[in-house]
Amino acid sequence: QVQLVESGGGLVQTGDSLRLSCVVSGRPLSNYAMGWFRQAPGKGREFVAGVRRNANTTHYADSVKGRFTISRDNAKNTVVLQMNELKPEDTAVYFCAADIAYRSYVSVFLNEYIYWGQGTQVTVSS
């Protein structure tokens, strides 16, 4: 059984940085493309960033491009989302997710990710 566990969330101020981690267990991380999504109060879950298996291809939502960086370490079964220059509108629960399909692109669609973590809260105060 595959499990994803996120950590690293917290309460920060505008302009601060946070580093979210997602540890995958049960199967090798190299089996999956990985994504980060977020869900703000009263809103739907949205794509934030993703990385293909080989780590050479990444994709970001326009709202975080240039501020967030996704990376993966297959040897450590860990995916990291480095978040810089945080804004109040980044406040949300952040989820990591695994996509088992072989795609030529990083998927931004929730239904193409089959495994999900429980989420970690990020709150950015103004």
Short mmCIF file of N, CA and C in Angstrom, two decimals:
data_model
loop_
_atom_site.label_atom_id
_atom_site.label_comp_id
_atom_site.label_asym_id
_atom_site.label_seq_id
_atom_site.Cartn_x
_atom_site.Cartn_y
_atom_site.Cartn_z
N GLN A 1 0.85 -1.19 0.00
CA GLN A 1 0.00 0.00 0.00
C GLN A 1 0.89 1.25 0.00
N VAL A 2 0.57 2.18 -0.87
CA VAL A 2 1.35 3.40 -0.99
C VAL A 2 0.82 4.44 -0.01
N GLN A 3 1.73 5.06 0.70
CA GLN A 3 1.36 6.15 1.61
C GLN A 3 2.19 7.38 1.31
N LEU A 4 1.54 8.53 1.39
CA LEU A 4 2.20 9.81 1.20
C LEU A 4 1.98 10.63 2.47
N VAL A 5 3.04 11.14 3.03
CA VAL A 5 2.94 11.92 4.26
C VAL A 5 3.64 13.26 4.07
N GLU A 6 2.86 14.33 4.19
CA GLU A 6 3.40 15.68 4.04
C GLU A 6 3.81 16.23 5.41
N SER A 7 4.77 17.13 5.36
CA SER A 7 5.19 17.85 6.57
C SER A 7 5.78 19.19 6.17
N GLY A 8 5.95 20.06 7.15
CA GLY A 8 6.63 21.32 6.90
C GLY A 8 5.73 22.55 6.88
N GLY A 9 4.43 22.35 7.00
CA GLY A 9 3.54 23.50 7.01
C GLY A 9 3.67 24.30 8.29
N GLY A 10 3.01 25.46 8.30
CA GLY A 10 3.04 26.29 9.50
C GLY A 10 2.48 27.66 9.25
N LEU A 11 2.65 28.52 10.25
CA LEU A 11 2.19 29.90 10.18
C LEU A 11 3.40 30.80 9.96
N VAL A 12 3.36 31.57 8.88
CA VAL A 12 4.47 32.47 8.55
C VAL A 12 3.90 33.83 8.15
N GLN A 13 4.80 34.78 7.96
CA GLN A 13 4.39 36.12 7.53
C GLN A 13 4.66 36.32 6.04
N THR A 14 4.01 37.30 5.49
CA THR A 14 4.21 37.63 4.08
C THR A 14 5.70 37.83 3.80
N GLY A 15 6.16 37.18 2.72
CA GLY A 15 7.55 37.29 2.33
C GLY A 15 8.45 36.19 2.87
N ASP A 16 7.94 35.42 3.82
CA ASP A 16 8.73 34.33 4.39
C ASP A 16 8.78 33.13 3.45
N SER A 17 9.54 32.13 3.86
CA SER A 17 9.68 30.89 3.09
C SER A 17 9.28 29.69 3.94
N LEU A 18 8.83 28.66 3.26
CA LEU A 18 8.56 27.36 3.88
C LEU A 18 9.01 26.27 2.94
N ARG A 19 9.36 25.16 3.54
CA ARG A 19 9.79 23.99 2.76
C ARG A 19 8.91 22.82 3.13
N LEU A 20 8.08 22.38 2.19
CA LEU A 20 7.21 21.24 2.41
C LEU A 20 7.87 19.98 1.90
N SER A 21 7.71 18.90 2.66
CA SER A 21 8.25 17.61 2.23
C SER A 21 7.12 16.60 2.14
N CYS A 22 7.29 15.65 1.24
CA CYS A 22 6.34 14.55 1.07
C CYS A 22 7.16 13.27 0.99
N VAL A 23 6.96 12.40 1.95
CA VAL A 23 7.66 11.12 1.95
C VAL A 23 6.71 10.04 1.46
N VAL A 24 7.18 9.28 0.48
CA VAL A 24 6.38 8.20 -0.11
C VAL A 24 6.89 6.86 0.41
N SER A 25 5.99 6.01 0.85
CA SER A 25 6.37 4.69 1.31
C SER A 25 5.47 3.64 0.68
N GLY A 26 5.95 2.42 0.66
CA GLY A 26 5.18 1.31 0.11
C GLY A 26 5.59 0.90 -1.30
N ARG A 27 6.02 1.87 -2.07
CA ARG A 27 6.51 1.63 -3.43
C ARG A 27 7.60 2.67 -3.71
N PRO A 28 8.52 2.38 -4.63
CA PRO A 28 9.56 3.37 -4.93
C PRO A 28 8.97 4.64 -5.52
N LEU A 29 9.52 5.76 -5.07
CA LEU A 29 9.07 7.04 -5.61
C LEU A 29 9.26 7.11 -7.12
N SER A 30 10.27 6.42 -7.62
CA SER A 30 10.58 6.48 -9.05
C SER A 30 9.44 5.92 -9.92
N ASN A 31 8.48 5.24 -9.31
CA ASN A 31 7.33 4.72 -10.05
C ASN A 31 6.34 5.81 -10.46
N TYR A 32 6.48 7.02 -9.89
CA TYR A 32 5.43 8.01 -9.99
C TYR A 32 5.94 9.38 -10.44
N ALA A 33 5.12 10.03 -11.24
CA ALA A 33 5.23 11.48 -11.33
C ALA A 33 4.53 12.05 -10.10
N MET A 34 4.98 13.21 -9.65
CA MET A 34 4.46 13.74 -8.39
C MET A 34 3.95 15.16 -8.57
N GLY A 35 2.93 15.48 -7.79
CA GLY A 35 2.39 16.82 -7.85
C GLY A 35 2.07 17.35 -6.47
N TRP A 36 2.04 18.67 -6.37
CA TRP A 36 1.54 19.36 -5.18
C TRP A 36 0.28 20.11 -5.59
N PHE A 37 -0.71 20.02 -4.76
CA PHE A 37 -1.97 20.73 -4.93
C PHE A 37 -2.27 21.49 -3.64
N ARG A 38 -3.20 22.42 -3.72
CA ARG A 38 -3.60 23.13 -2.50
C ARG A 38 -5.09 23.42 -2.54
N GLN A 39 -5.64 23.57 -1.34
CA GLN A 39 -7.06 23.87 -1.23
C GLN A 39 -7.25 24.93 -0.16
N ALA A 40 -7.70 26.10 -0.58
CA ALA A 40 -7.98 27.19 0.33
C ALA A 40 -9.40 27.05 0.88
N PRO A 41 -9.69 27.66 2.02
CA PRO A 41 -11.04 27.56 2.60
C PRO A 41 -12.11 28.00 1.62
N GLY A 42 -13.11 27.15 1.42
CA GLY A 42 -14.23 27.48 0.54
C GLY A 42 -13.93 27.38 -0.94
N LYS A 43 -12.76 26.87 -1.29
CA LYS A 43 -12.39 26.76 -2.71
C LYS A 43 -12.05 25.33 -3.08
N GLY A 44 -11.98 25.08 -4.37
CA GLY A 44 -11.62 23.76 -4.84
C GLY A 44 -10.12 23.51 -4.77
N ARG A 45 -9.75 22.26 -4.91
CA ARG A 45 -8.33 21.90 -4.89
C ARG A 45 -7.72 22.26 -6.23
N GLU A 46 -6.55 22.91 -6.18
CA GLU A 46 -5.92 23.36 -7.42
C GLU A 46 -4.48 22.90 -7.50
N PHE A 47 -4.04 22.74 -8.74
CA PHE A 47 -2.66 22.33 -9.02
C PHE A 47 -1.71 23.45 -8.65
N VAL A 48 -0.57 23.07 -8.06
CA VAL A 48 0.47 24.04 -7.71
C VAL A 48 1.74 23.78 -8.51
N ALA A 49 2.24 22.54 -8.44
CA ALA A 49 3.50 22.21 -9.11
C ALA A 49 3.57 20.71 -9.31
N GLY A 50 4.33 20.29 -10.31
CA GLY A 50 4.48 18.88 -10.56
C GLY A 50 5.83 18.57 -11.18
N VAL A 51 6.24 17.32 -11.06
CA VAL A 51 7.52 16.89 -11.60
C VAL A 51 7.38 15.48 -12.14
N ARG A 52 7.94 15.26 -13.31
CA ARG A 52 7.89 13.93 -13.91
C ARG A 52 8.89 13.02 -13.22
N ARG A 53 8.84 11.74 -13.55
CA ARG A 53 9.69 10.73 -12.90
C ARG A 53 11.17 11.08 -12.95
N ASN A 54 11.59 11.59 -14.10
CA ASN A 54 13.02 11.79 -14.30
C ASN A 54 13.52 13.09 -13.68
N ALA A 55 12.62 13.85 -13.10
CA ALA A 55 12.95 15.11 -12.43
C ALA A 55 13.43 16.19 -13.39
N ASN A 56 13.50 15.90 -14.67
CA ASN A 56 13.96 16.90 -15.62
C ASN A 56 12.85 17.81 -16.12
N THR A 57 11.63 17.42 -15.90
CA THR A 57 10.50 18.21 -16.36
C THR A 57 9.63 18.61 -15.18
N THR A 58 9.45 19.89 -15.03
CA THR A 58 8.57 20.41 -13.98
C THR A 58 7.56 21.36 -14.61
N HIS A 59 6.51 21.62 -13.86
CA HIS A 59 5.46 22.53 -14.32
C HIS A 59 4.85 23.22 -13.12
N TYR A 60 4.54 24.50 -13.28
CA TYR A 60 4.03 25.28 -12.17
C TYR A 60 2.77 26.04 -12.56
N ALA A 61 1.92 26.24 -11.59
CA ALA A 61 0.80 27.14 -11.80
C ALA A 61 1.35 28.56 -11.95
N ASP A 62 0.68 29.36 -12.76
CA ASP A 62 1.14 30.73 -12.98
C ASP A 62 1.27 31.51 -11.67
N SER A 63 0.39 31.21 -10.73
CA SER A 63 0.36 31.97 -9.48
C SER A 63 1.58 31.75 -8.60
N VAL A 64 2.33 30.67 -8.86
CA VAL A 64 3.49 30.38 -8.01
C VAL A 64 4.79 30.37 -8.79
N LYS A 65 4.71 30.53 -10.09
CA LYS A 65 5.90 30.45 -10.93
C LYS A 65 6.91 31.52 -10.51
N GLY A 66 8.15 31.11 -10.35
CA GLY A 66 9.20 32.03 -9.93
C GLY A 66 9.35 32.13 -8.43
N ARG A 67 8.38 31.62 -7.68
CA ARG A 67 8.46 31.66 -6.20
C ARG A 67 8.60 30.26 -5.60
N PHE A 68 7.97 29.28 -6.22
CA PHE A 68 7.99 27.92 -5.70
C PHE A 68 8.88 27.04 -6.59
N THR A 69 9.50 26.05 -5.97
CA THR A 69 10.33 25.10 -6.70
C THR A 69 10.02 23.69 -6.19
N ILE A 70 9.73 22.81 -7.12
CA ILE A 70 9.50 21.41 -6.77
C ILE A 70 10.75 20.61 -7.12
N SER A 71 11.08 19.65 -6.26
CA SER A 71 12.22 18.78 -6.53
C SER A 71 11.92 17.41 -5.94
N ARG A 72 12.69 16.44 -6.39
CA ARG A 72 12.50 15.09 -5.89
C ARG A 72 13.83 14.40 -5.70
N ASP A 73 13.87 13.51 -4.71
CA ASP A 73 15.03 12.68 -4.46
C ASP A 73 14.52 11.25 -4.41
N ASN A 74 14.66 10.55 -5.52
CA ASN A 74 14.12 9.18 -5.58
C ASN A 74 14.80 8.25 -4.58
N ALA A 75 16.07 8.50 -4.32
CA ALA A 75 16.78 7.65 -3.36
C ALA A 75 16.22 7.79 -1.95
N LYS A 76 15.69 8.96 -1.63
CA LYS A 76 15.13 9.20 -0.31
C LYS A 76 13.61 9.13 -0.31
N ASN A 77 13.03 8.81 -1.48
CA ASN A 77 11.57 8.72 -1.60
C ASN A 77 10.88 9.99 -1.12
N THR A 78 11.46 11.13 -1.46
CA THR A 78 10.98 12.40 -0.95
C THR A 78 10.80 13.42 -2.07
N VAL A 79 9.71 14.14 -1.99
CA VAL A 79 9.44 15.26 -2.89
C VAL A 79 9.35 16.51 -2.03
N VAL A 80 9.97 17.58 -2.51
CA VAL A 80 10.03 18.82 -1.74
C VAL A 80 9.40 19.95 -2.55
N LEU A 81 8.67 20.79 -1.85
CA LEU A 81 8.16 22.03 -2.44
C LEU A 81 8.75 23.19 -1.63
N GLN A 82 9.70 23.88 -2.25
CA GLN A 82 10.29 25.06 -1.63
C GLN A 82 9.44 26.27 -2.00
N MET A 83 8.93 26.96 -0.99
CA MET A 83 8.03 28.09 -1.23
C MET A 83 8.67 29.36 -0.69
N ASN A 84 8.96 30.28 -1.58
CA ASN A 84 9.56 31.56 -1.21
C ASN A 84 8.59 32.69 -1.48
N GLU A 85 8.86 33.84 -0.88
CA GLU A 85 8.06 35.05 -1.10
C GLU A 85 6.57 34.75 -0.92
N LEU A 86 6.26 34.11 0.18
CA LEU A 86 4.88 33.71 0.42
C LEU A 86 3.95 34.90 0.57
N LYS A 87 2.72 34.71 0.11
CA LYS A 87 1.70 35.74 0.13
C LYS A 87 0.48 35.20 0.89
N PRO A 88 -0.36 36.08 1.39
CA PRO A 88 -1.57 35.61 2.09
C PRO A 88 -2.43 34.70 1.21
N GLU A 89 -2.44 34.94 -0.09
CA GLU A 89 -3.26 34.10 -0.97
C GLU A 89 -2.68 32.70 -1.17
N ASP A 90 -1.50 32.45 -0.63
CA ASP A 90 -0.95 31.09 -0.64
C ASP A 90 -1.49 30.25 0.52
N THR A 91 -2.24 30.87 1.41
CA THR A 91 -2.81 30.15 2.55
C THR A 91 -3.74 29.04 2.06
N ALA A 92 -3.46 27.82 2.49
CA ALA A 92 -4.24 26.66 2.04
C ALA A 92 -3.71 25.41 2.74
N VAL A 93 -4.44 24.33 2.57
CA VAL A 93 -3.91 23.01 2.90
C VAL A 93 -3.21 22.50 1.64
N TYR A 94 -1.98 22.06 1.80
CA TYR A 94 -1.18 21.59 0.68
C TYR A 94 -1.11 20.06 0.70
N PHE A 95 -1.36 19.48 -0.46
CA PHE A 95 -1.38 18.03 -0.61
C PHE A 95 -0.34 17.60 -1.64
N CYS A 96 0.36 16.50 -1.37
CA CYS A 96 1.15 15.89 -2.43
C CYS A 96 0.37 14.70 -2.97
N ALA A 97 0.66 14.38 -4.22
CA ALA A 97 -0.09 13.34 -4.92
C ALA A 97 0.80 12.63 -5.92
N ALA A 98 0.47 11.37 -6.20
CA ALA A 98 1.27 10.53 -7.09
C ALA A 98 0.46 10.11 -8.31
N ASP A 99 1.10 10.23 -9.46
CA ASP A 99 0.51 9.86 -10.75
C ASP A 99 1.30 8.68 -11.31
N ILE A 100 0.65 7.54 -11.47
CA ILE A 100 1.37 6.34 -11.89
C ILE A 100 1.50 6.22 -13.41
N ALA A 101 0.72 6.96 -14.16
CA ALA A 101 0.72 6.81 -15.62
C ALA A 101 1.98 7.41 -16.23
N TYR A 102 2.39 6.85 -17.36
CA TYR A 102 3.49 7.43 -18.13
C TYR A 102 2.93 8.49 -19.06
N ARG A 103 3.31 9.72 -18.80
CA ARG A 103 2.81 10.84 -19.62
C ARG A 103 3.99 11.66 -20.13
N SER A 104 3.76 12.30 -21.23
CA SER A 104 4.79 13.18 -21.79
C SER A 104 4.70 14.58 -21.22
N TYR A 105 3.85 14.74 -20.22
CA TYR A 105 3.61 16.05 -19.63
C TYR A 105 3.39 15.87 -18.14
N VAL A 106 3.46 16.97 -17.41
CA VAL A 106 3.09 16.97 -16.01
C VAL A 106 1.59 17.25 -15.92
N SER A 107 0.86 16.33 -15.34
CA SER A 107 -0.58 16.50 -15.27
C SER A 107 -0.96 17.56 -14.25
N VAL A 108 -1.97 18.36 -14.60
CA VAL A 108 -2.51 19.35 -13.66
C VAL A 108 -3.89 18.93 -13.17
N PHE A 109 -4.33 17.74 -13.55
CA PHE A 109 -5.69 17.28 -13.28
C PHE A 109 -5.73 16.38 -12.06
N LEU A 110 -6.60 16.71 -11.11
CA LEU A 110 -6.71 15.95 -9.87
C LEU A 110 -6.99 14.47 -10.14
N ASN A 111 -7.85 14.19 -11.11
CA ASN A 111 -8.29 12.80 -11.31
C ASN A 111 -7.22 11.94 -11.97
N GLU A 112 -6.09 12.53 -12.34
CA GLU A 112 -5.00 11.73 -12.90
C GLU A 112 -3.97 11.35 -11.85
N TYR A 113 -4.20 11.78 -10.61
CA TYR A 113 -3.34 11.41 -9.49
C TYR A 113 -4.09 10.39 -8.64
N ILE A 114 -3.46 9.26 -8.38
CA ILE A 114 -4.20 8.18 -7.73
C ILE A 114 -3.94 8.06 -6.24
N TYR A 115 -2.82 8.56 -5.77
CA TYR A 115 -2.51 8.50 -4.34
C TYR A 115 -2.34 9.92 -3.81
N TRP A 116 -2.88 10.13 -2.61
CA TRP A 116 -2.87 11.46 -2.00
C TRP A 116 -2.45 11.38 -0.55
N GLY A 117 -1.75 12.42 -0.11
CA GLY A 117 -1.47 12.55 1.31
C GLY A 117 -2.63 13.23 2.02
N GLN A 118 -2.47 13.39 3.33
CA GLN A 118 -3.52 13.98 4.15
C GLN A 118 -3.47 15.51 4.17
N GLY A 119 -2.37 16.07 3.75
CA GLY A 119 -2.26 17.52 3.67
C GLY A 119 -1.55 18.14 4.86
N THR A 120 -0.99 19.32 4.61
CA THR A 120 -0.34 20.10 5.65
C THR A 120 -0.77 21.55 5.49
N GLN A 121 -1.10 22.19 6.60
CA GLN A 121 -1.64 23.54 6.57
C GLN A 121 -0.53 24.58 6.43
N VAL A 122 -0.72 25.49 5.49
CA VAL A 122 0.16 26.64 5.34
C VAL A 122 -0.69 27.89 5.53
N THR A 123 -0.30 28.73 6.46
CA THR A 123 -1.01 29.98 6.71
C THR A 123 -0.03 31.13 6.63
N VAL A 124 -0.35 32.09 5.78
CA VAL A 124 0.52 33.25 5.57
C VAL A 124 -0.24 34.48 6.05
N SER A 125 0.29 35.14 7.07
CA SER A 125 -0.37 36.33 7.61
C SER A 125 0.16 37.58 6.93
N SER A 126 -0.70 38.57 6.83
CA SER A 126 -0.31 39.82 6.16
C SER A 126 0.29 40.81 7.15
#
